[in-house]
Structure formats: C-alpha cells, structure tokens
Amino acid sequence: MIDKIKEHIAEVEKFTTKAKEDIENFRIKYLGKKGLLKEFFAEFKNVPNEQKKEFGQIVNQLQKAAQEKVNALKEVLENNVEEKSVYGDLTRPAEPIEIGARHPISLVKNQITDIFSRIGFNVSEGPEIEDDWHNFTALNLPEYHPARDMQDTFFIQTNPDILLRTHTSSVQVRYMENNQPPIRTISPGRVYRNEVISARSHCFFHQIEGLYIDKDVSFADLKQTLQHFTKEMFGKSKIRLRPSYFPFTEPSAEIDVYWGLETETDHKITKGTGWLEIGGCGMVDPNVLTNCGIDPEEYSGFAFGVGIDRIAMLLHQIGDIRLLSENDVRFLAQFKSAL
Ligand code: DAH
C-alpha cells in the first residue's frame, strides 16, 4: 500500500499540463470528494498500528504534493493567459494623454486664411530663400533703389543674387508669373530682416500677403476688403488708410484699425491715439504687373501685407516677440484651449 502511494507521489511530481480541463481532472482524481486521497485516508483505519505513523506521513505528503501541483499549474495557466491577450485588461483606466497646443502664430495664420478663404481667396506659398528679382527688382525696386534700405536684408555671402526674403510680397510676383487674372490669393510665410533682436522686433517674423487682380478693381474694393477683414478678425470695422509709400503700389497706404480708447490697455497699445497700424497696402503698380506678364491696360488690382506676429501678440497679450520662437513649453501650453 505504502509503495503504491509513493508511486502516486512520483506521478504527481512528474505531472504537467497547460490545459485547464487536465488540471481540473487531476485535481478531482487526487483531491476531489471521491478522490484517491479520500480513499487513502479511509484506508487508515485498516492499516496495522505499527505502520500507521509512516502511512499517515506518506498520505499527507501526497496530499501536499497534489495541492501544490494544482496551484502551480493554475498560476502558469493564468500568467499565460495574460501574456497572450493582445489588449491586456480592457477595464483598466486609460493612460492620460497630453493634448498638444497650436502655436499662436499658426492660430492667427489659420484665422486670417479662413477669413479670406470665405471671400474667395486661395492660399499660395513661395520659398524663403529668394532671388533678387522676386524680392526686389520685379516689385519695382531696381538695383540701387533707395527704398531697398527700408528692409535690411540677409544676403547669401557668396552670391548677392540670393537672399532671405524680406517680405511675402515676393510670392505675389511668383503667383502672377504663373497665373493669369482673375487672381485672388493670400500668401502667409516667414520673412527675415537684419534687425537687432528685442522685445518688439526680431530678425525673423511672419507676414500675410494679399493680392487681388481683375478687370476694374478699385481702391474702394481694397478698402471694403480690409474692412471686412478687420471686422471678422477683431470685431472692429473702422479703419483708416493713411497715405504712405511702397515702390510696388501706387497709391500706397498704411492700414490703421480704430481700436478704441476704453481701457488702459487700449491706451497703451495705441500710444494714446486709439489707432493701431496693422500693415501696408495699395494699388499694384503697373510696372509690377508688366514685370510679371500681366497687361496693366487690361487689368488692375490691389495688394496688402500684414504682420502675423504683431496680431498674435495683440490678441493673446504677448509682451515679448521672442517668446514666439523660444519654444518654451510653459508658454506654448497656454494655447491648449485656443482653436
Ligand atoms: N511688403 C511690405 C512690407 O513688408 C508690406 C506691404 C505693403 C505689402 C504694401 C503689400 C503692400 O502688398 O501693397 O513692409
């Protein structure tokens, strides 16, 4: 009898399986209500007295071995199930996801392009590394023209014909060279000027250029378009076109928006005048049209350029232009809730 139980112990120790039913059958066979252990314990009373001690120990040993084996196999089985599952525990709470924020320059650029898209303007872009023709000469700024000094330019040292564009007006030229009127396009982009970096000016910033060329386009159309823009953008439709000079437009004007003088901030940003300058504009000079292959006898048009950084600073109350290019996440994260 004792030898038989010892064989069972060896069998139990050898036993292995990965199937759930086999473990359960194994458990029933040894530990079940009608299992072998029950039988052996029942046998106890028939065992001669001198063997009772050894018999008891060996049966206990079998019971322990069987119980441990069942526990061990179950554990392996449960761990395996977890490893095999593709999604893990679907009821676990999700990992928190950090939501990004758009850069304030992108926010304002998108707002402006949206406003103009709704009145039929498309969006065009040009290269930041430009040639002299597109940045200056075609825009009625021939070599040695004094107005070139209005914009301190970064030239490529080995080739003075190549430069970093000083304004997005260069995209006007490229667009007109490749498209015939009617033209309605706006061109957002980064521009570069050799200026001292401070809280108010930087050596690179962003502009949006607008261009409208068709038959019989007038200065009144220009004013209406700008008025529509300032109404949509700032909720303010009182504007003033102050006579100015740009070589590529004639007549030319500076665009001022009436901001009001209600709050202390209004006083501060308008220097006490109530008026805020947002860009330049004018009727495209016939020389520019000719340079770009458009007949000025047949067509006329207007153009304008506004600074994106200034508007972003104004709308989001950013006091230092350098924040816009320092990539400080503490600054950028503040725009999470913006559009
Ligand atoms: N390009 C000018 C600048 O950077 C802005 C500008 C003025 C653009 C008048 C225009 C315009 O298209 O008509 O200062």
Tab-separated table of C-alpha atoms and ligand atoms in Angstrom:
chain	number	residue	atom	x	y	z
A	1	MET	CA	0.000	0.000	0.000
A	2	ILE	CA	2.729	2.427	1.033
A	3	ASP	CA	4.629	1.656	-2.161
A	4	LYS	CA	1.530	2.387	-4.189
A	5	ILE	CA	1.192	5.784	-2.551
A	6	LYS	CA	4.873	6.509	-3.217
A	7	GLU	CA	4.275	5.782	-6.905
A	8	HIS	CA	1.423	8.270	-6.845
A	9	ILE	CA	3.716	10.918	-5.338
A	10	ALA	CA	6.238	10.374	-8.151
A	11	GLU	CA	3.444	10.567	-10.703
A	12	VAL	CA	2.095	13.770	-9.155
A	13	GLU	CA	5.523	15.385	-9.224
A	14	LYS	CA	6.033	14.499	-12.871
A	15	PHE	CA	2.605	15.645	-13.968
A	16	THR	CA	2.410	18.731	-16.162
A	17	THR	CA	-0.142	20.264	-18.490
A	18	LYS	CA	-1.242	23.582	-19.908
A	19	ALA	CA	-4.851	22.602	-20.399
A	20	LYS	CA	-7.359	23.836	-17.883
A	21	GLU	CA	-9.505	20.671	-18.029
A	22	ASP	CA	-6.488	18.452	-17.415
A	23	ILE	CA	-5.634	20.365	-14.267
A	24	GLU	CA	-9.222	20.051	-13.110
A	25	ASN	CA	-9.297	16.310	-13.836
A	26	PHE	CA	-6.021	15.941	-11.992
A	27	ARG	CA	-7.451	17.808	-9.019
A	28	ILE	CA	-10.604	15.666	-8.959
A	29	LYS	CA	-8.554	12.495	-9.266
A	30	TYR	CA	-6.476	13.266	-6.150
A	31	LEU	CA	-8.271	15.934	-4.137
A	32	GLY	CA	-11.897	15.503	-5.186
A	33	LYS	CA	-14.683	14.343	-2.894
A	34	LYS	CA	-14.306	10.810	-4.216
A	35	GLY	CA	-10.613	11.207	-4.960
A	36	LEU	CA	-7.706	8.950	-4.176
A	37	LEU	CA	-6.758	10.873	-1.064
A	38	LYS	CA	-10.207	10.343	0.398
A	39	GLU	CA	-9.741	6.651	-0.279
A	40	PHE	CA	-6.312	6.523	1.369
A	41	PHE	CA	-7.497	8.390	4.427
A	42	ALA	CA	-10.439	5.942	4.683
A	43	GLU	CA	-7.937	3.116	4.470
A	44	PHE	CA	-6.138	4.456	7.533
A	45	LYS	CA	-8.276	2.523	9.969
A	46	ASN	CA	-7.314	-0.767	8.303
A	47	VAL	CA	-3.590	-0.126	8.480
A	48	PRO	CA	-1.791	-2.123	11.176
A	49	ASN	CA	-0.852	0.040	14.160
A	50	GLU	CA	2.892	-0.187	13.678
A	51	GLN	CA	2.520	1.189	10.151
A	52	LYS	CA	0.029	3.951	10.961
A	53	LYS	CA	2.699	6.627	11.517
A	54	GLU	CA	4.509	6.007	8.230
A	55	PHE	CA	1.236	5.620	6.362
A	56	GLY	CA	-0.111	8.884	7.754
A	57	GLN	CA	3.045	10.775	6.804
A	58	ILE	CA	3.108	9.427	3.275
A	59	VAL	CA	-0.559	10.195	2.635
A	60	ASN	CA	-0.042	13.726	3.933
A	61	GLN	CA	2.938	14.038	1.622
A	62	LEU	CA	0.819	13.003	-1.357
A	63	GLN	CA	-1.906	15.464	-0.415
A	64	LYS	CA	0.585	18.317	-0.142
A	65	ALA	CA	2.257	17.410	-3.445
A	66	ALA	CA	-1.075	17.226	-5.270
A	67	GLN	CA	-2.283	20.541	-3.842
A	68	GLU	CA	0.972	22.309	-4.701
A	69	LYS	CA	0.971	20.897	-8.197
A	70	VAL	CA	-2.582	22.124	-8.837
A	71	ASN	CA	-1.695	25.615	-7.525
A	72	ALA	CA	1.485	25.811	-9.589
A	73	LEU	CA	-0.172	24.700	-12.811
A	74	LYS	CA	-3.037	27.130	-12.314
A	75	GLU	CA	-0.650	30.004	-11.816
A	76	VAL	CA	1.261	29.234	-15.023
A	77	LEU	CA	-2.019	28.979	-16.842
A	78	GLU	CA	-3.251	32.358	-15.570
A	79	ASN	CA	0.011	34.138	-16.393
A	80	ASN	CA	-0.010	32.676	-19.871
A	81	VAL	CA	-3.496	33.956	-20.479
A	82	GLU	CA	-2.343	37.463	-19.618
A	83	GLU	CA	0.696	37.281	-21.916
A	84	LYS	CA	-1.341	36.033	-24.829
A	85	SER	CA	-4.038	38.679	-24.561
A	86	VAL	CA	-3.445	41.406	-27.151
A	87	TYR	CA	-5.206	44.199	-25.322
A	88	GLY	CA	-4.448	43.311	-21.719
A	89	ASP	CA	-7.069	44.313	-19.238
A	90	LEU	CA	-9.676	46.316	-21.095
A	91	THR	CA	-11.256	47.552	-17.900
A	92	ARG	CA	-8.046	49.271	-16.734
A	93	PRO	CA	-8.266	53.113	-16.662
A	94	ALA	CA	-6.623	54.687	-19.712
A	95	GLU	CA	-3.201	56.334	-19.644
A	96	PRO	CA	-3.655	60.121	-19.557
A	97	ILE	CA	-2.780	61.635	-22.968
A	98	GLU	CA	-1.113	65.052	-23.061
A	99	ILE	CA	-3.028	67.234	-25.519
A	100	GLY	CA	-0.826	69.456	-27.631
A	101	ALA	CA	-1.409	73.110	-28.442
A	102	ARG	CA	-1.176	75.041	-31.684
A	103	HIS	CA	1.459	77.736	-31.826
A	104	PRO	CA	-0.080	81.234	-31.569
A	105	ILE	CA	1.414	82.100	-34.963
A	106	SER	CA	-0.424	79.141	-36.515
A	107	LEU	CA	-3.618	80.081	-34.710
A	108	VAL	CA	-3.589	83.608	-36.117
A	109	LYS	CA	-2.436	82.489	-39.561
A	110	ASN	CA	-5.316	79.992	-39.725
A	111	GLN	CA	-7.801	82.604	-38.574
A	112	ILE	CA	-6.664	85.025	-41.274
A	113	THR	CA	-6.617	82.409	-44.042
A	114	ASP	CA	-10.108	81.270	-43.000
A	115	ILE	CA	-11.483	84.786	-43.252
A	116	PHE	CA	-10.073	85.296	-46.744
A	117	SER	CA	-10.967	81.791	-47.924
A	118	ARG	CA	-14.601	82.580	-47.248
A	119	ILE	CA	-14.464	85.502	-49.704
A	120	GLY	CA	-12.810	83.541	-52.490
A	121	PHE	CA	-9.076	83.882	-51.849
A	122	ASN	CA	-6.855	80.846	-52.214
A	123	VAL	CA	-3.613	80.264	-50.313
A	124	SER	CA	-0.238	80.330	-52.043
A	125	GLU	CA	3.299	79.981	-50.793
A	126	GLY	CA	6.793	80.721	-52.010
A	127	PRO	CA	10.379	79.972	-50.966
A	128	GLU	CA	12.063	81.653	-48.002
A	129	ILE	CA	15.362	81.688	-49.871
A	130	GLU	CA	14.628	84.061	-52.734
A	131	ASP	CA	16.393	85.700	-55.622
A	132	ASP	CA	16.807	89.408	-56.148
A	133	TRP	CA	14.230	89.510	-58.932
A	134	HIS	CA	11.306	88.180	-56.905
A	135	ASN	CA	12.103	90.016	-53.677
A	136	PHE	CA	13.099	93.370	-55.175
A	137	THR	CA	13.537	94.020	-58.879
A	138	ALA	CA	10.166	92.760	-60.120
A	139	LEU	CA	8.496	94.716	-57.319
A	140	ASN	CA	9.726	97.948	-58.820
A	141	LEU	CA	12.820	98.084	-56.652
A	142	PRO	CA	15.695	98.017	-59.142
A	143	GLU	CA	19.308	97.804	-58.012
A	144	TYR	CA	20.474	100.911	-56.119
A	145	HIS	CA	16.884	101.968	-55.485
A	146	PRO	CA	16.972	103.825	-52.154
A	147	ALA	CA	13.820	102.031	-50.917
A	148	ARG	CA	15.837	98.794	-50.680
A	149	ASP	CA	17.246	100.286	-47.493
A	150	MET	CA	13.763	100.151	-45.914
A	151	GLN	CA	14.388	96.452	-45.379
A	152	ASP	CA	17.768	95.339	-44.033
A	153	THR	CA	18.456	92.201	-45.976
A	154	PHE	CA	20.361	88.990	-45.223
A	155	PHE	CA	22.253	88.142	-48.401
A	156	ILE	CA	23.981	84.853	-49.093
A	157	GLN	CA	27.626	85.832	-48.847
A	158	THR	CA	28.898	84.005	-51.905
A	159	ASN	CA	26.051	85.104	-54.172
A	160	PRO	CA	24.427	88.514	-53.673
A	161	ASP	CA	21.629	87.490	-56.032
A	162	ILE	CA	20.317	85.048	-53.406
A	163	LEU	CA	18.813	86.317	-50.143
A	164	LEU	CA	16.378	85.509	-47.362
A	165	ARG	CA	13.111	87.124	-48.435
A	166	THR	CA	12.389	90.337	-46.562
A	167	HIS	CA	8.647	90.197	-47.211
A	168	THR	CA	5.978	87.885	-48.583
A	169	SER	CA	5.427	90.316	-51.488
A	170	SER	CA	7.853	88.056	-53.359
A	171	VAL	CA	5.078	85.445	-53.551
A	172	GLN	CA	2.876	87.992	-55.422
A	173	VAL	CA	5.464	88.064	-58.184
A	174	ARG	CA	5.733	84.283	-58.373
A	175	TYR	CA	1.961	83.912	-58.387
A	176	MET	CA	1.411	86.466	-61.144
A	177	GLU	CA	4.187	84.925	-63.240
A	178	ASN	CA	2.372	81.606	-63.141
A	179	ASN	CA	-1.318	82.597	-63.155
A	180	GLN	CA	-3.441	84.923	-65.245
A	181	PRO	CA	-6.216	87.089	-63.721
A	182	PRO	CA	-8.650	86.892	-62.097
A	183	ILE	CA	-6.293	86.394	-59.152
A	184	ARG	CA	-7.347	86.281	-55.524
A	185	THR	CA	-4.645	84.848	-53.321
A	186	ILE	CA	-3.141	85.237	-49.887
A	187	SER	CA	0.376	84.127	-49.053
A	188	PRO	CA	1.385	83.503	-45.459
A	189	GLY	CA	5.005	82.897	-44.554
A	190	ARG	CA	8.155	83.683	-42.631
A	191	VAL	CA	10.344	86.622	-43.562
A	192	TYR	CA	13.802	87.754	-42.454
A	193	ARG	CA	15.406	91.114	-41.757
A	194	ASN	CA	18.760	92.032	-40.323
A	195	GLU	CA	17.393	93.758	-37.264
A	196	VAL	CA	18.511	93.886	-33.662
A	197	ILE	CA	16.526	91.370	-31.617
A	198	SER	CA	14.474	92.939	-28.817
A	199	ALA	CA	11.098	92.516	-27.143
A	200	ARG	CA	9.466	94.314	-30.082
A	201	SER	CA	11.454	93.201	-33.127
A	202	HIS	CA	13.122	90.051	-34.343
A	203	CYS	CA	15.338	89.050	-37.257
A	204	PHE	CA	12.554	86.791	-38.497
A	205	PHE	CA	8.801	87.169	-38.287
A	206	HIS	CA	5.664	86.305	-40.265
A	207	GLN	CA	3.507	88.117	-42.773
A	208	ILE	CA	0.414	87.514	-44.861
A	209	GLU	CA	0.356	88.996	-48.295
A	210	GLY	CA	-2.912	89.555	-50.154
A	211	LEU	CA	-3.311	90.050	-53.898
A	212	TYR	CA	-6.400	90.736	-55.983
A	213	ILE	CA	-6.071	91.278	-59.752
A	214	ASP	CA	-9.009	91.552	-62.155
A	215	LYS	CA	-10.680	93.979	-64.517
A	216	ASP	CA	-11.776	97.278	-62.935
A	217	VAL	CA	-10.511	96.658	-59.429
A	218	SER	CA	-10.568	99.909	-57.500
A	219	PHE	CA	-9.260	101.430	-54.299
A	220	ALA	CA	-12.809	101.181	-52.908
A	221	ASP	CA	-12.621	97.378	-53.328
A	222	LEU	CA	-9.390	97.402	-51.355
A	223	LYS	CA	-10.930	99.350	-48.523
A	224	GLN	CA	-14.045	97.154	-48.407
A	225	THR	CA	-11.938	94.003	-48.312
A	226	LEU	CA	-9.758	95.291	-45.489
A	227	GLN	CA	-12.787	96.498	-43.572
A	228	HIS	CA	-14.360	93.065	-43.875
A	229	PHE	CA	-11.134	91.527	-42.620
A	230	THR	CA	-10.761	93.753	-39.550
A	231	LYS	CA	-14.421	93.239	-38.661
A	232	GLU	CA	-14.052	89.468	-38.803
A	233	MET	CA	-10.660	89.391	-37.137
A	234	PHE	CA	-11.003	91.963	-34.382
A	235	GLY	CA	-14.689	92.808	-34.365
A	236	LYS	CA	-13.717	96.326	-35.449
A	237	SER	CA	-14.662	97.748	-38.830
A	238	LYS	CA	-13.491	101.332	-38.514
A	239	ILE	CA	-10.278	101.599	-40.485
A	240	ARG	CA	-8.133	104.385	-41.851
A	241	LEU	CA	-5.888	104.211	-44.919
A	242	ARG	CA	-3.058	106.639	-44.238
A	243	PRO	CA	-1.081	107.767	-47.355
A	244	SER	CA	2.328	106.136	-47.488
A	245	TYR	CA	4.931	104.892	-49.936
A	246	PHE	CA	5.779	101.438	-51.195
A	247	PRO	CA	7.583	101.023	-54.524
A	248	PHE	CA	5.256	98.194	-55.619
A	249	THR	CA	1.971	100.050	-55.117
A	250	GLU	CA	0.625	103.365	-56.322
A	251	PRO	CA	-1.107	104.881	-54.456
A	252	SER	CA	0.082	103.256	-51.219
A	253	ALA	CA	-1.317	103.392	-47.726
A	254	GLU	CA	-0.702	102.271	-44.187
A	255	ILE	CA	-3.628	100.303	-42.668
A	256	ASP	CA	-4.793	101.560	-39.264
A	257	VAL	CA	-7.611	99.956	-37.263
A	258	TYR	CA	-9.582	102.017	-34.769
A	259	TRP	CA	-9.035	100.060	-31.593
A	260	GLY	CA	-10.732	102.465	-29.215
A	261	LEU	CA	-9.573	104.120	-26.039
A	262	GLU	CA	-11.767	102.433	-23.483
A	263	THR	CA	-9.266	100.582	-21.347
A	264	GLU	CA	-5.786	101.242	-20.090
A	265	THR	CA	-4.503	98.541	-22.479
A	266	ASP	CA	-6.168	100.385	-25.404
A	267	HIS	CA	-4.211	103.478	-24.426
A	268	LYS	CA	-1.007	101.518	-24.143
A	269	ILE	CA	-1.152	99.607	-27.414
A	270	THR	CA	-2.355	102.585	-29.452
A	271	LYS	CA	0.014	105.018	-27.736
A	272	GLY	CA	-2.961	107.091	-26.693
A	273	THR	CA	-4.262	107.630	-30.244
A	274	GLY	CA	-6.883	104.862	-30.409
A	275	TRP	CA	-5.435	103.801	-33.810
A	276	LEU	CA	-3.356	100.732	-34.420
A	277	GLU	CA	-1.256	100.087	-37.514
A	278	ILE	CA	-1.541	96.533	-38.842
A	279	GLY	CA	0.120	96.657	-42.279
A	280	GLY	CA	0.572	98.257	-45.662
A	281	CYS	CA	-1.458	98.216	-48.856
A	282	GLY	CA	-2.076	99.878	-52.191
A	283	MET	CA	-2.985	99.505	-55.860
A	284	VAL	CA	-0.453	97.282	-57.605
A	285	ASP	CA	1.941	99.480	-59.590
A	286	PRO	CA	1.517	98.985	-63.382
A	287	ASN	CA	5.269	98.350	-63.627
A	288	VAL	CA	4.883	95.353	-61.326
A	289	LEU	CA	2.045	93.957	-63.457
A	290	THR	CA	4.163	94.358	-66.591
A	291	ASN	CA	7.179	92.726	-64.907
A	292	CYS	CA	5.006	89.731	-64.092
A	293	GLY	CA	3.479	89.352	-67.548
A	294	ILE	CA	0.075	90.936	-66.874
A	295	ASP	CA	-1.215	93.727	-69.106
A	296	PRO	CA	-1.835	96.836	-66.947
A	297	GLU	CA	-4.069	98.301	-69.678
A	298	GLU	CA	-6.493	95.444	-69.176
A	299	TYR	CA	-6.106	94.630	-65.503
A	300	SER	CA	-5.667	96.398	-62.210
A	301	GLY	CA	-5.513	95.178	-58.643
A	302	PHE	CA	-4.660	95.735	-55.040
A	303	ALA	CA	-2.211	94.194	-52.610
A	304	PHE	CA	-1.683	94.318	-48.904
A	305	GLY	CA	0.657	92.903	-46.311
A	306	VAL	CA	0.001	92.389	-42.601
A	307	GLY	CA	2.257	91.167	-39.803
A	308	ILE	CA	1.109	87.951	-38.135
A	309	ASP	CA	3.348	88.216	-35.060
A	310	ARG	CA	2.016	91.627	-34.138
A	311	ILE	CA	-1.566	90.462	-34.398
A	312	ALA	CA	-0.810	87.337	-32.342
A	313	MET	CA	0.829	89.490	-29.671
A	314	LEU	CA	-2.122	91.817	-29.670
A	315	LEU	CA	-4.813	89.157	-29.471
A	316	HIS	CA	-3.058	86.939	-26.940
A	317	GLN	CA	-1.450	89.721	-24.929
A	318	ILE	CA	2.094	88.545	-25.524
A	319	GLY	CA	4.519	91.180	-24.329
A	320	ASP	CA	7.725	89.928	-25.939
A	321	ILE	CA	8.106	88.789	-29.564
A	322	ARG	CA	10.989	86.484	-28.587
A	323	LEU	CA	8.559	84.172	-26.774
A	324	LEU	CA	7.191	83.224	-30.188
A	325	SER	CA	10.416	81.486	-31.204
A	326	GLU	CA	11.885	80.231	-27.944
A	327	ASN	CA	9.754	77.074	-27.852
A	328	ASP	CA	9.223	77.248	-24.110
A	329	VAL	CA	6.550	74.625	-23.444
A	330	ARG	CA	5.249	76.587	-20.450
A	331	PHE	CA	4.402	79.415	-22.849
A	332	LEU	CA	3.110	77.185	-25.651
A	333	ALA	CA	0.928	75.061	-23.355
A	334	GLN	CA	-1.145	78.140	-22.576
A	335	PHE	CA	-2.718	77.936	-26.054
A	336	LYS	CA	-4.266	74.494	-25.496
A	337	SER	CA	-7.769	75.814	-25.291
A	338	ALA	CA	-7.437	78.055	-28.341
A	339	LEU	CA	-8.962	76.990	-31.669
B	1	DAH	N1	5.876	94.231	-48.164
B	1	DAH	C1	5.600	95.296	-47.242
B	1	DAH	C2	6.465	95.193	-46.010
B	1	DAH	O1	6.968	94.152	-45.747
B	1	DAH	C3	4.171	95.265	-46.808
B	1	DAH	C4	3.264	95.602	-47.927
B	1	DAH	C5	2.910	96.916	-48.172
B	1	DAH	C6	2.794	94.626	-48.762
B	1	DAH	C7	2.091	97.246	-49.186
B	1	DAH	C8	1.936	94.965	-49.796
B	1	DAH	C9	1.608	96.290	-49.997
B	1	DAH	O2	1.440	94.083	-50.641
B	1	DAH	O3	0.788	96.613	-51.066
B	1	DAH	O4	6.629	96.149	-45.314
